[in-house]
Amino acid sequence: GNLHGTSIAYRGMLIFIFYVLWDFGYYLMAMIMNLVSASSTGDPTLITIMVLLFLGTVFALISGIMCYFRTRQYLTSRYAKYEMVRLWALFFMLSVLIGGGLTIASYFLLFGEAFSPLYIFYMLLEPISMMLMSIVCFFSVLRLKSNY
């Protein structure tokens, strides 16, 4: 889509951001119960990771909403500040990367010894794919300046 001058790639990026927002919104509800159960274990490492993951999810939700709206407004020429679009995309990418890394760390702390390596690999596929897609979204926003 980017090579032919169409906005198909940017629409796909916006769909991904909307999916991540929906996923993080749902994840935030479950995160509250995970935070309570982690605090009942008394493990300070697990509690710290879960609190950071909760705060990272809130930040990813806010930065994702702003990235979605500002990119959509920029594509329809209702917003002219490309630097702010790029900044929100950077915040979104960083929050997804940090959140994905903390998710992987919490999986290893919680389930490291209990499951087979194949099961752990399947659990890691979603966070890793979301991290890679957030990087792709950021680079798509960087390319946005030359197309519009």
CSV table of C-alpha atoms in Angstrom, one decimal:
chain,number,residue,atom,x,y,z
A,1,GLY,CA,0.0,0.0,0.0
A,2,ASN,CA,2.8,2.5,0.8
A,3,LEU,CA,4.7,1.9,-2.5
A,4,HIS,CA,1.6,2.5,-4.7
A,5,GLY,CA,0.7,5.8,-3.0
A,6,THR,CA,-2.6,4.4,-1.5
A,7,SER,CA,-3.6,4.5,2.1
A,8,ILE,CA,-4.2,0.8,2.5
A,9,ALA,CA,-1.1,0.3,4.7
A,10,TYR,CA,-2.2,3.3,6.9
A,11,ARG,CA,-5.7,1.9,7.3
A,12,GLY,CA,-4.2,-1.5,8.3
A,13,MET,CA,-2.0,0.3,10.8
A,14,LEU,CA,-5.1,2.1,12.3
A,15,ILE,CA,-7.0,-1.3,12.4
A,16,PHE,CA,-4.0,-2.8,14.4
A,17,ILE,CA,-4.0,0.2,16.8
A,18,PHE,CA,-7.7,-0.2,17.3
A,19,TYR,CA,-7.3,-3.9,18.0
A,20,VAL,CA,-4.5,-3.2,20.5
A,21,LEU,CA,-6.7,-0.7,22.2
A,22,TRP,CA,-9.6,-3.1,22.5
A,23,ASP,CA,-7.2,-5.8,23.7
A,24,PHE,CA,-5.6,-3.5,26.3
A,25,GLY,CA,-9.0,-2.3,27.5
A,26,TYR,CA,-10.1,-5.9,28.1
A,27,TYR,CA,-6.7,-6.7,29.5
A,28,LEU,CA,-7.0,-3.8,32.0
A,29,MET,CA,-10.1,-5.3,33.5
A,30,ALA,CA,-8.4,-8.7,34.0
A,31,MET,CA,-5.2,-6.9,35.2
A,32,ILE,CA,-7.0,-5.6,38.3
A,33,MET,CA,-7.7,-9.2,39.5
A,34,ASN,CA,-4.1,-10.3,38.6
A,35,LEU,CA,-2.8,-7.4,40.6
A,36,VAL,CA,-4.8,-8.5,43.7
A,37,SER,CA,-3.7,-12.1,43.3
A,38,ALA,CA,0.0,-11.0,42.9
A,39,SER,CA,-0.2,-8.9,46.0
A,40,SER,CA,-1.5,-11.9,48.0
A,41,THR,CA,1.6,-13.9,47.1
A,42,GLY,CA,3.9,-11.5,48.9
A,43,ASP,CA,6.6,-11.8,46.2
A,44,PRO,CA,8.0,-8.3,45.8
A,45,THR,CA,9.4,-9.0,42.3
A,46,LEU,CA,6.1,-10.2,41.0
A,47,ILE,CA,4.2,-7.4,42.6
A,48,THR,CA,6.6,-4.8,41.1
A,49,ILE,CA,6.3,-6.4,37.6
A,50,MET,CA,2.5,-6.5,37.9
A,51,VAL,CA,2.2,-2.8,39.0
A,52,LEU,CA,4.6,-1.7,36.2
A,53,LEU,CA,2.5,-3.8,33.8
A,54,PHE,CA,-0.7,-2.2,35.0
A,55,LEU,CA,0.8,1.3,34.6
A,56,GLY,CA,2.2,0.4,31.3
A,57,THR,CA,-1.1,-0.8,30.1
A,58,VAL,CA,-2.8,2.4,31.1
A,59,PHE,CA,-0.1,4.4,29.3
A,60,ALA,CA,-0.4,2.2,26.2
A,61,LEU,CA,-4.2,2.8,26.2
A,62,ILE,CA,-3.8,6.5,26.5
A,63,SER,CA,-1.0,6.8,23.9
A,64,GLY,CA,-2.8,4.4,21.6
A,65,ILE,CA,-6.0,6.4,21.6
A,66,MET,CA,-4.0,9.6,20.9
A,67,CYS,CA,-2.0,7.9,18.2
A,68,TYR,CA,-5.1,6.6,16.6
A,69,PHE,CA,-7.0,9.9,16.5
A,70,ARG,CA,-4.0,12.0,15.6
A,71,THR,CA,-3.0,9.7,12.7
A,72,ARG,CA,-6.5,9.5,11.4
A,73,GLN,CA,-6.8,13.3,11.6
A,74,TYR,CA,-3.5,13.7,9.8
A,75,LEU,CA,-4.6,11.3,7.0
A,76,THR,CA,-7.7,13.3,6.4
A,77,SER,CA,-5.8,16.6,6.6
A,78,ARG,CA,-7.6,17.9,9.7
A,79,TYR,CA,-4.4,17.9,11.8
A,80,ALA,CA,-1.2,19.5,10.5
A,81,LYS,CA,1.4,18.8,13.2
A,82,TYR,CA,3.3,15.7,11.9
A,83,GLU,CA,5.7,15.9,14.9
A,84,MET,CA,2.9,15.3,17.4
A,85,VAL,CA,1.6,12.3,15.3
A,86,ARG,CA,5.2,10.9,15.3
A,87,LEU,CA,5.5,11.5,19.0
A,88,TRP,CA,2.3,9.7,19.9
A,89,ALA,CA,3.3,6.8,17.6
A,90,LEU,CA,6.6,6.7,19.4
A,91,PHE,CA,4.9,6.7,22.8
A,92,PHE,CA,2.6,3.9,21.6
A,93,MET,CA,5.4,1.8,20.3
A,94,LEU,CA,7.5,2.2,23.5
A,95,SER,CA,4.5,1.4,25.7
A,96,VAL,CA,3.7,-1.8,23.7
A,97,LEU,CA,7.4,-2.8,23.8
A,98,ILE,CA,7.7,-2.3,27.5
A,99,GLY,CA,4.3,-3.9,28.2
A,100,GLY,CA,5.3,-6.9,26.0
A,101,GLY,CA,8.6,-7.3,27.7
A,102,LEU,CA,7.0,-7.2,31.2
A,103,THR,CA,4.3,-9.7,30.0
A,104,ILE,CA,7.0,-12.1,28.9
A,105,ALA,CA,8.8,-11.6,32.2
A,106,SER,CA,5.6,-12.2,34.2
A,107,TYR,CA,5.0,-15.4,32.2
A,108,PHE,CA,8.4,-16.7,33.1
A,109,LEU,CA,8.0,-15.8,36.7
A,110,LEU,CA,4.6,-17.4,37.0
A,111,PHE,CA,4.8,-20.4,34.6
A,112,GLY,CA,8.5,-21.0,34.0
A,113,GLU,CA,8.8,-24.4,35.6
A,114,ALA,CA,5.2,-25.6,35.3
A,115,PHE,CA,4.7,-25.9,31.6
A,116,SER,CA,6.5,-27.4,28.6
A,117,PRO,CA,8.7,-25.2,26.5
A,118,LEU,CA,6.3,-25.5,23.6
A,119,TYR,CA,3.4,-24.2,25.7
A,120,ILE,CA,5.5,-21.3,26.8
A,121,PHE,CA,6.5,-20.6,23.2
A,122,TYR,CA,2.8,-20.4,22.3
A,123,MET,CA,2.2,-18.0,25.2
A,124,LEU,CA,5.0,-15.8,23.9
A,125,LEU,CA,3.7,-15.5,20.3
A,126,GLU,CA,1.1,-12.9,21.0
A,127,PRO,CA,3.3,-10.4,23.0
A,128,ILE,CA,6.2,-10.8,20.5
A,129,SER,CA,3.9,-10.3,17.5
A,130,MET,CA,2.3,-7.2,19.1
A,131,MET,CA,5.8,-5.8,19.8
A,132,LEU,CA,6.9,-6.3,16.2
A,133,MET,CA,3.7,-4.8,14.8
A,134,SER,CA,4.1,-1.7,17.0
A,135,ILE,CA,7.5,-1.2,15.5
A,136,VAL,CA,6.0,-1.6,12.1
A,137,CYS,CA,3.4,1.0,12.9
A,138,PHE,CA,6.0,3.5,14.1
A,139,PHE,CA,7.9,3.1,10.8
A,140,SER,CA,4.7,3.5,8.9
A,141,VAL,CA,4.1,6.8,10.6
A,142,LEU,CA,7.7,7.8,9.8
A,143,ARG,CA,6.9,7.1,6.1
A,144,LEU,CA,3.6,9.1,6.4
A,145,LYS,CA,5.5,12.4,6.2
A,146,SER,CA,6.8,11.7,2.7
A,147,ASN,CA,3.4,10.5,1.4
A,148,TYR,CA,1.0,13.2,2.7
